[in-house]
């Protein structure tokens, strides 16, 4: 648990920048934080530039994005770095989840990336995987708080469902018969890695 004195020093009683340009993430984060933080501003509303993810861990990349947003806006900023970790691939694509979908022009095709994953694991017995989110909450004085959330499941193929984004169509959470892309936004919010992390963030900070 966070020190009560620290929580008091860093109250989230005004503006929070949700430092991501991924509209899928903005939508999920805003839905959970609505009414809990007075003024939520998205990365595109704050005119944030894309940040190059040069870190080698989810924590480093989340911090890079949150700190860049604090520097650009002067406001407390929340960033997430997330991805899909496939056990038979030693955690890949992991921090490279978005990059596995990119072509040479930087355009993303997640169906190509999902095919690639399936190609690499189809002959293996273990199809277990998890989605992970690491949130970094960065303050103007340099303080950073980290929160992690995970959801465990299995890679299925072919992809199923049109909801969500990224790798949702090939990820079937444990105890489910549907992929995340076959669930409604509310159903995803009940179980997802990002919502688990945001709910812990709310417990800690709101
Ligand atoms: P980031 O923007 O560097 O955090 O990239 C995360 C990438 O991981 C996204 O572009 C997606 O490909 C994947 N990812 C993260 N969260 C999710 C999710 O909730 N569903 C599906 N894919 C996700």
Coordinates of C-alpha atoms and ligand atoms in Angstrom, one line a residue:
X1 CA 0.0 0.0 0.0
X2 CA 1.1 3.5 -0.7
X3 CA 2.2 5.7 2.2
X4 CA -0.8 7.8 3.2
X5 CA 1.6 10.9 3.5
X6 CA 2.6 10.4 -0.2
X7 CA -1.0 10.0 -1.3
X8 CA -1.8 13.3 0.4
X9 CA 1.1 15.1 -1.2
X10 CA 0.1 13.9 -4.7
X11 CA -3.7 14.2 -4.7
X12 CA -5.4 13.6 -8.0
X13 CA -8.0 16.3 -7.5
X14 CA -7.7 18.2 -10.7
X15 CA -6.2 17.3 -14.1
X16 CA -4.9 13.9 -15.2
X17 CA -3.3 13.4 -18.6
X18 CA -4.0 9.9 -20.0
X19 CA -0.8 9.8 -22.0
X20 CA -1.6 7.5 -24.9
X21 CA -2.5 8.0 -28.5
X22 CA -4.2 4.6 -28.8
X23 CA -7.9 5.4 -28.9
X24 CA -8.8 1.8 -27.8
X25 CA -6.8 2.3 -24.6
X26 CA -8.2 5.9 -24.1
X27 CA -11.7 4.6 -24.3
X28 CA -11.1 1.8 -21.8
X29 CA -9.3 4.0 -19.3
X30 CA -11.8 6.9 -19.5
X31 CA -14.7 4.6 -19.0
X32 CA -13.2 3.3 -15.7
X33 CA -11.9 6.7 -14.5
X34 CA -15.0 8.7 -15.4
X35 CA -16.3 10.7 -12.4
X36 CA -13.3 9.8 -10.2
X37 CA -10.8 12.4 -11.6
X38 CA -12.3 15.8 -12.3
X39 CA -10.5 16.6 -15.6
X40 CA -9.2 13.8 -17.8
X41 CA -7.3 14.8 -20.9
X42 CA -6.2 12.3 -23.6
X43 CA -2.9 12.2 -25.3
X44 CA -4.4 13.6 -28.6
X45 CA -6.3 16.4 -26.7
X46 CA -3.0 17.4 -25.1
X47 CA -1.3 17.3 -28.5
X48 CA 1.3 14.8 -27.2
X49 CA 3.9 13.5 -29.7
X50 CA 4.4 9.7 -30.1
X51 CA 7.2 8.6 -27.8
X52 CA 9.8 6.1 -29.0
X53 CA 9.7 3.1 -26.8
X54 CA 13.4 2.5 -26.3
X55 CA 13.0 0.7 -22.9
X56 CA 13.6 -3.0 -22.5
X57 CA 10.8 -3.6 -20.0
X58 CA 7.1 -2.6 -19.7
X59 CA 8.0 -0.5 -16.7
X60 CA 10.7 1.5 -18.6
X61 CA 8.4 2.1 -21.6
X62 CA 5.4 3.2 -19.4
X63 CA 7.7 5.6 -17.5
X64 CA 9.1 7.0 -20.8
X65 CA 5.6 7.9 -22.0
X66 CA 4.4 9.2 -18.6
X67 CA 7.4 11.4 -18.0
X68 CA 7.3 12.8 -21.6
X69 CA 3.7 13.8 -21.0
X70 CA 4.5 15.5 -17.6
X71 CA 7.3 17.4 -19.3
X72 CA 5.0 18.5 -22.2
X73 CA 2.0 19.5 -20.0
X74 CA 3.2 20.1 -16.5
X75 CA 0.3 17.9 -15.3
X76 CA 0.2 14.5 -13.5
X77 CA 0.3 11.9 -16.3
X78 CA -0.7 8.3 -16.5
X79 CA 0.8 6.1 -19.2
X80 CA 0.4 2.4 -19.9
X81 CA 2.7 -0.1 -21.6
X82 CA 1.1 -3.3 -22.4
X83 CA 1.4 -6.4 -24.5
X84 CA 0.8 -10.0 -25.1
X85 CA 3.2 -12.6 -23.6
X86 CA 3.1 -16.1 -25.1
X87 CA 4.7 -18.7 -22.8
X88 CA 6.0 -21.0 -25.6
X89 CA 7.7 -17.9 -27.1
X90 CA 9.4 -17.0 -23.9
X91 CA 7.2 -14.0 -23.4
X92 CA 7.2 -12.7 -27.0
X93 CA 5.9 -10.5 -28.5
X94 CA 5.9 -8.8 -25.1
X95 CA 7.1 -5.2 -25.3
X96 CA 7.3 -5.7 -29.0
X97 CA 3.5 -6.4 -29.4
X98 CA 2.7 -3.4 -31.5
X99 CA 6.0 -3.7 -33.5
X100 CA 5.2 -7.3 -34.5
X101 CA 2.2 -5.9 -36.4
X102 CA 4.1 -3.2 -38.3
X103 CA 5.2 -3.3 -41.9
X104 CA 8.2 -1.5 -43.3
X105 CA 6.1 1.7 -43.6
X106 CA 5.0 1.6 -40.0
X107 CA 1.4 0.5 -40.8
X108 CA -0.1 -2.0 -38.3
X109 CA -1.8 -5.2 -39.4
X110 CA -2.7 -7.2 -36.3
X111 CA -4.1 -10.1 -38.4
X112 CA -0.6 -10.5 -39.9
X113 CA 0.8 -10.5 -36.4
X114 CA -1.8 -13.0 -35.1
X115 CA -0.9 -15.3 -38.1
X116 CA 2.8 -15.0 -37.2
X117 CA 2.2 -16.0 -33.5
X118 CA 0.1 -19.0 -34.6
X119 CA 2.7 -20.1 -37.1
X120 CA 5.3 -20.1 -34.3
X121 CA 3.2 -22.0 -31.7
X122 CA 0.9 -24.3 -33.8
X123 CA 3.2 -27.3 -33.4
X124 CA 3.8 -26.7 -29.7
X125 CA 1.7 -28.2 -26.9
X126 CA 1.7 -25.1 -24.8
X127 CA -0.6 -22.3 -26.1
X128 CA -0.8 -20.4 -22.8
X129 CA -0.4 -16.6 -22.8
X130 CA -1.2 -13.5 -20.8
X131 CA -1.9 -9.9 -21.4
X132 CA 0.0 -7.5 -19.2
X133 CA -0.4 -3.8 -18.5
X134 CA 2.1 -1.7 -16.5
X135 CA 0.8 1.7 -15.6
X136 CA 3.2 4.5 -14.7
X137 CA 1.8 7.6 -12.9
X138 CA 4.3 10.4 -13.2
X139 CA 4.3 13.6 -11.1
X140 CA 5.8 17.0 -11.9
X141 CA 8.4 16.5 -9.2
X142 CA 9.8 13.4 -10.8
X143 CA 8.0 10.8 -8.5
X144 CA 6.7 7.8 -10.4
X145 CA 4.3 5.1 -9.1
X146 CA 3.9 1.8 -10.9
X147 CA 0.9 -0.6 -11.0
X148 CA 0.6 -3.9 -12.9
X149 CA -2.4 -6.0 -14.1
X150 CA -2.5 -9.3 -15.9
X151 CA -5.1 -11.6 -17.5
X152 CA -4.2 -15.2 -18.2
X153 CA -5.6 -17.3 -21.0
X154 CA -4.9 -19.3 -24.2
X155 CA -4.0 -18.4 -27.8
X156 CA -6.7 -19.7 -30.2
X157 CA -6.8 -19.8 -34.0
X158 CA -8.3 -18.6 -36.3
X159 CA -9.1 -15.2 -34.8
X160 CA -12.7 -14.7 -33.6
X161 CA -14.7 -11.5 -33.0
X162 CA -14.7 -7.9 -34.0
X163 CA -14.7 -6.0 -30.7
X164 CA -11.7 -4.7 -28.8
X165 CA -8.4 -4.2 -30.6
X166 CA -4.9 -5.6 -31.2
X167 CA -4.6 -9.3 -30.3
X168 CA -8.1 -9.6 -28.7
X169 CA -9.4 -12.0 -31.5
X170 CA -6.9 -14.8 -30.6
X171 CA -6.9 -14.5 -26.8
X172 CA -9.4 -16.6 -24.8
X173 CA -9.2 -15.8 -21.1
X174 CA -9.1 -18.8 -18.7
X175 CA -12.6 -20.0 -17.9
X176 CA -14.1 -18.5 -21.1
X177 CA -15.3 -20.0 -24.3
X178 CA -15.1 -16.7 -26.2
X179 CA -12.1 -14.6 -27.2
X180 CA -11.9 -11.1 -25.8
X181 CA -13.0 -9.8 -29.3
X182 CA -16.2 -11.7 -28.9
X183 CA -17.1 -9.9 -25.6
X184 CA -18.7 -6.6 -25.1
X185 CA -16.7 -3.6 -23.9
X186 CA -18.2 -4.0 -20.4
X187 CA -17.4 -7.8 -20.3
X188 CA -13.8 -7.0 -21.3
X189 CA -13.7 -4.3 -18.6
X190 CA -14.5 -6.9 -15.9
X191 CA -11.5 -9.1 -16.7
X192 CA -8.9 -7.3 -18.6
X193 CA -5.3 -6.7 -17.6
X194 CA -5.8 -2.9 -18.2
X195 CA -9.0 -2.7 -16.1
X196 CA -7.3 -4.7 -13.2
X197 CA -4.5 -2.2 -13.2
X198 CA -6.8 0.8 -13.4
X199 CA -9.0 -0.6 -10.6
X200 CA -5.9 -0.9 -8.4
X201 CA -4.9 2.6 -9.5
X202 CA -8.4 3.9 -8.4
X203 CA -8.1 2.1 -5.0
X204 CA -4.7 3.7 -4.5
X205 CA -5.2 7.2 -5.8
X206 CA -8.9 8.2 -6.1
Ligands
LIG1 P1 1.9 -0.3 -26.4 O1 1.0 0.8 -27.0 O2 3.3 -0.2 -26.6 O3 1.5 -0.5 -25.0 O4 1.5 -1.5 -27.3 C1 0.7 -2.4 -26.8 C2 0.3 -3.4 -27.9 O5 -0.1 -4.6 -27.2 C3 -1.0 -2.9 -28.6 O6 -0.7 -2.3 -29.8 C4 -1.7 -4.3 -28.9 O7 -1.1 -4.9 -30.0 C5 -1.3 -5.1 -27.7 N1 -2.3 -5.0 -26.6 C6 -2.2 -4.3 -25.5 N2 -3.3 -4.3 -24.8 C7 -4.2 -5.0 -25.6 C8 -5.5 -5.4 -25.4 O8 -6.2 -5.1 -24.4 N3 -6.0 -6.2 -26.4 C9 -5.3 -6.6 -27.5 N4 -4.1 -6.2 -27.7 C10 -3.5 -5.5 -26.7

